[in-house]
Short mmCIF file of C-alpha atoms in Angstrom, two decimals:
data_model
loop_
_atom_site.label_atom_id
_atom_site.label_comp_id
_atom_site.label_asym_id
_atom_site.label_seq_id
_atom_site.Cartn_x
_atom_site.Cartn_y
_atom_site.Cartn_z
CA MET A 9 206.75 125.76 289.81
CA ARG A 10 204.39 126.36 292.76
CA PHE A 11 201.75 127.71 290.43
CA LEU A 12 201.99 124.64 288.23
CA PHE A 13 201.74 122.38 291.30
CA ILE A 14 198.63 124.21 292.58
CA LEU A 15 197.03 124.14 289.15
CA LEU A 16 197.64 120.40 288.74
CA THR A 17 196.37 119.74 292.25
CA LEU A 18 193.13 121.73 291.82
CA GLN A 19 192.34 120.59 288.28
CA PRO A 20 190.86 117.15 289.21
CA GLY A 21 188.76 118.73 291.95
CA LEU A 22 187.42 121.41 289.63
CA ALA A 23 186.66 118.85 286.94
CA ALA A 24 184.67 116.78 289.45
CA CYS A 25 182.64 119.86 290.48
CA GLN A 26 181.50 120.48 286.91
CA GLY A 27 179.33 117.37 286.95
CA ILE A 28 177.55 118.41 290.16
CA ARG A 29 174.40 120.42 289.61
CA ALA A 30 171.63 121.43 291.94
CA PRO A 31 168.58 119.19 291.54
CA ALA A 32 165.91 120.63 289.27
CA PRO A 33 162.81 121.83 291.08
CA PRO A 34 159.73 119.62 290.59
CA LEU A 35 157.60 120.42 287.57
CA THR A 36 154.17 121.98 288.00
CA ALA A 37 151.47 119.76 286.49
CA VAL A 38 149.05 121.58 284.19
CA ALA A 39 146.32 120.22 281.94
CA VAL A 40 145.30 121.81 278.65
CA GLN A 41 141.84 121.05 277.29
CA LEU A 42 142.15 120.82 273.52
CA SER A 43 139.36 122.10 271.32
CA TRP A 44 139.28 118.95 269.21
CA THR A 45 140.70 115.44 268.93
CA HIS A 46 144.47 115.00 268.70
CA SER A 47 145.45 116.20 265.24
CA SER A 48 147.93 118.27 263.29
CA GLN A 49 146.26 121.52 264.34
CA PHE A 50 148.05 121.13 267.70
CA ALA A 51 151.42 120.21 266.17
CA GLY A 52 153.11 123.33 267.50
CA LEU A 53 152.02 122.51 271.04
CA TYR A 54 153.16 118.89 270.76
CA VAL A 55 156.54 119.80 269.28
CA ALA A 56 157.15 122.39 272.01
CA ASP A 57 156.38 119.69 274.57
CA GLN A 58 158.69 117.13 272.92
CA GLN A 59 161.47 119.69 272.60
CA GLY A 60 161.27 120.30 276.34
CA TYR A 61 160.18 123.96 276.19
CA TYR A 62 157.43 123.49 278.76
CA ALA A 63 159.73 121.54 281.07
CA GLU A 64 162.30 124.35 280.81
CA GLU A 65 159.60 126.64 282.17
CA GLY A 66 158.82 124.20 284.98
CA LEU A 67 155.65 122.72 283.47
CA ASP A 68 154.56 119.12 283.06
CA VAL A 69 151.76 119.40 280.49
CA THR A 70 148.93 116.90 280.01
CA TRP A 71 146.79 117.22 276.88
CA LEU A 72 143.06 116.55 277.35
CA GLU A 73 141.51 115.49 274.08
CA GLY A 74 138.47 117.39 272.88
CA GLY A 75 135.83 116.27 270.43
CA PRO A 76 132.28 116.83 269.26
CA THR A 77 130.76 116.04 272.66
CA VAL A 78 133.43 117.58 274.91
CA ASP A 79 132.57 120.87 276.60
CA ARG A 80 136.06 122.32 276.84
CA LEU A 81 135.10 125.22 279.05
CA ALA A 82 133.40 122.84 281.50
CA ALA A 83 136.75 121.11 282.09
CA LEU A 84 138.34 124.48 282.74
CA LEU A 85 135.62 125.67 285.10
CA ALA A 86 135.62 122.36 286.99
CA GLY A 87 139.36 122.67 287.61
CA GLU A 88 140.17 119.58 285.54
CA ALA A 89 142.20 121.82 283.20
CA GLN A 90 144.15 124.99 283.89
CA PHE A 91 143.98 126.06 280.24
CA ALA A 92 141.54 125.44 277.39
CA ILE A 93 141.54 126.21 273.71
CA ALA A 94 138.26 127.91 272.84
CA SER A 95 136.86 130.31 270.28
CA GLY A 96 136.22 133.99 270.82
CA PRO A 97 132.42 133.63 270.79
CA GLU A 98 132.63 130.81 273.36
CA ILE A 99 134.70 132.97 275.68
CA ILE A 100 132.39 135.95 275.25
CA ARG A 101 129.29 133.85 276.03
CA ALA A 102 130.96 132.28 279.07
CA ARG A 103 132.08 135.66 280.41
CA ALA A 104 128.61 137.11 279.83
CA ALA A 105 127.23 134.21 281.90
CA GLY A 106 129.63 135.11 284.73
CA ALA A 107 132.35 132.49 284.18
CA PRO A 108 135.64 133.62 285.77
CA ILE A 109 137.81 132.97 282.70
CA ARG A 110 140.05 135.14 280.57
CA ALA A 111 141.72 134.89 277.20
CA ILE A 112 145.49 134.85 277.41
CA ALA A 113 146.58 134.16 273.82
CA THR A 114 145.43 134.08 270.23
CA ILE A 115 146.61 131.08 268.25
CA PHE A 116 145.19 131.84 264.81
CA ARG A 117 145.70 135.20 263.18
CA ARG A 118 142.67 134.57 260.98
CA SER A 119 139.70 132.31 261.48
CA PRO A 120 140.28 128.81 260.09
CA PHE A 121 136.57 128.40 259.25
CA ALA A 122 135.60 128.24 255.61
CA PHE A 123 132.31 128.04 253.78
CA PHE A 124 132.11 126.03 250.58
CA SER A 125 129.51 124.66 248.21
CA LEU A 126 129.18 122.38 245.24
CA ALA A 127 130.41 123.88 242.00
CA ASP A 128 126.95 123.65 240.38
CA SER A 129 125.13 125.36 243.30
CA GLY A 130 125.56 128.84 241.86
CA ILE A 131 127.15 130.06 245.11
CA THR A 132 130.30 132.00 244.28
CA ARG A 133 130.20 134.81 246.86
CA PRO A 134 129.17 135.01 250.54
CA GLU A 135 125.97 136.89 249.71
CA ASP A 136 124.85 133.93 247.55
CA PHE A 137 124.26 131.91 250.76
CA GLY A 138 121.09 133.96 251.37
CA GLY A 139 118.00 131.75 251.37
CA LYS A 140 120.07 128.55 251.22
CA VAL A 141 120.24 125.72 253.74
CA ILE A 142 123.64 125.55 255.42
CA GLN A 143 124.83 122.42 257.19
CA ILE A 144 126.79 123.15 260.37
CA ARG A 145 127.87 120.86 263.23
CA PRO A 146 125.46 121.44 266.16
CA ARG A 147 128.20 122.65 268.52
CA ALA A 148 129.59 125.02 265.92
CA ARG A 149 126.24 126.62 265.08
CA PRO A 150 126.54 129.60 267.44
CA ILE A 151 130.10 130.33 266.33
CA LEU A 152 129.41 130.03 262.62
CA TYR A 153 126.09 131.85 262.94
CA ILE A 154 127.96 134.85 264.34
CA ARG A 155 130.44 134.67 261.46
CA LEU A 156 127.67 134.44 258.86
CA LEU A 157 125.74 137.26 260.50
CA THR A 158 128.83 139.45 260.61
CA MET A 159 129.69 138.59 257.04
CA SER A 160 126.20 139.39 255.74
CA LYS A 161 125.99 142.60 257.80
CA CYS A 162 129.35 143.73 256.47
CA LEU A 163 128.32 142.90 252.91
CA ASN A 164 125.25 145.11 253.29
CA GLU A 165 126.85 147.99 255.22
CA CYS A 166 130.65 147.95 254.71
#
């Protein structure tokens, strides 16, 4: 009988304690400089944010939109962003110039860049690009030039 009395007496107090939790620590604000304008290529990042995964890790993430005129590494180096999405060649050039940055993750397993031509151009293989004019966005020229150079070198030597 005493046990039942103690149990019934403590039960409301224990139930009240279940709703009391320690306040969550404040989130750390971080900015991520995107490599391009808001689009589906960043869907995984946006979903993780909406699902609260970053908040669970104590982060309040702000997404800085990129674009054709945005120098994403400049935002990182100026301290406006703590993270930036950049290509391997960009990181290598910046490091060679003395920028204190480092790569911490790889998002794509394979390069998303593709080369294509009109069906009647006669270009059906990478080596067919030789002697042809290739249109490339100005900012992407160094990146794609390295890819084309590597591709042509490999075709001749691999």
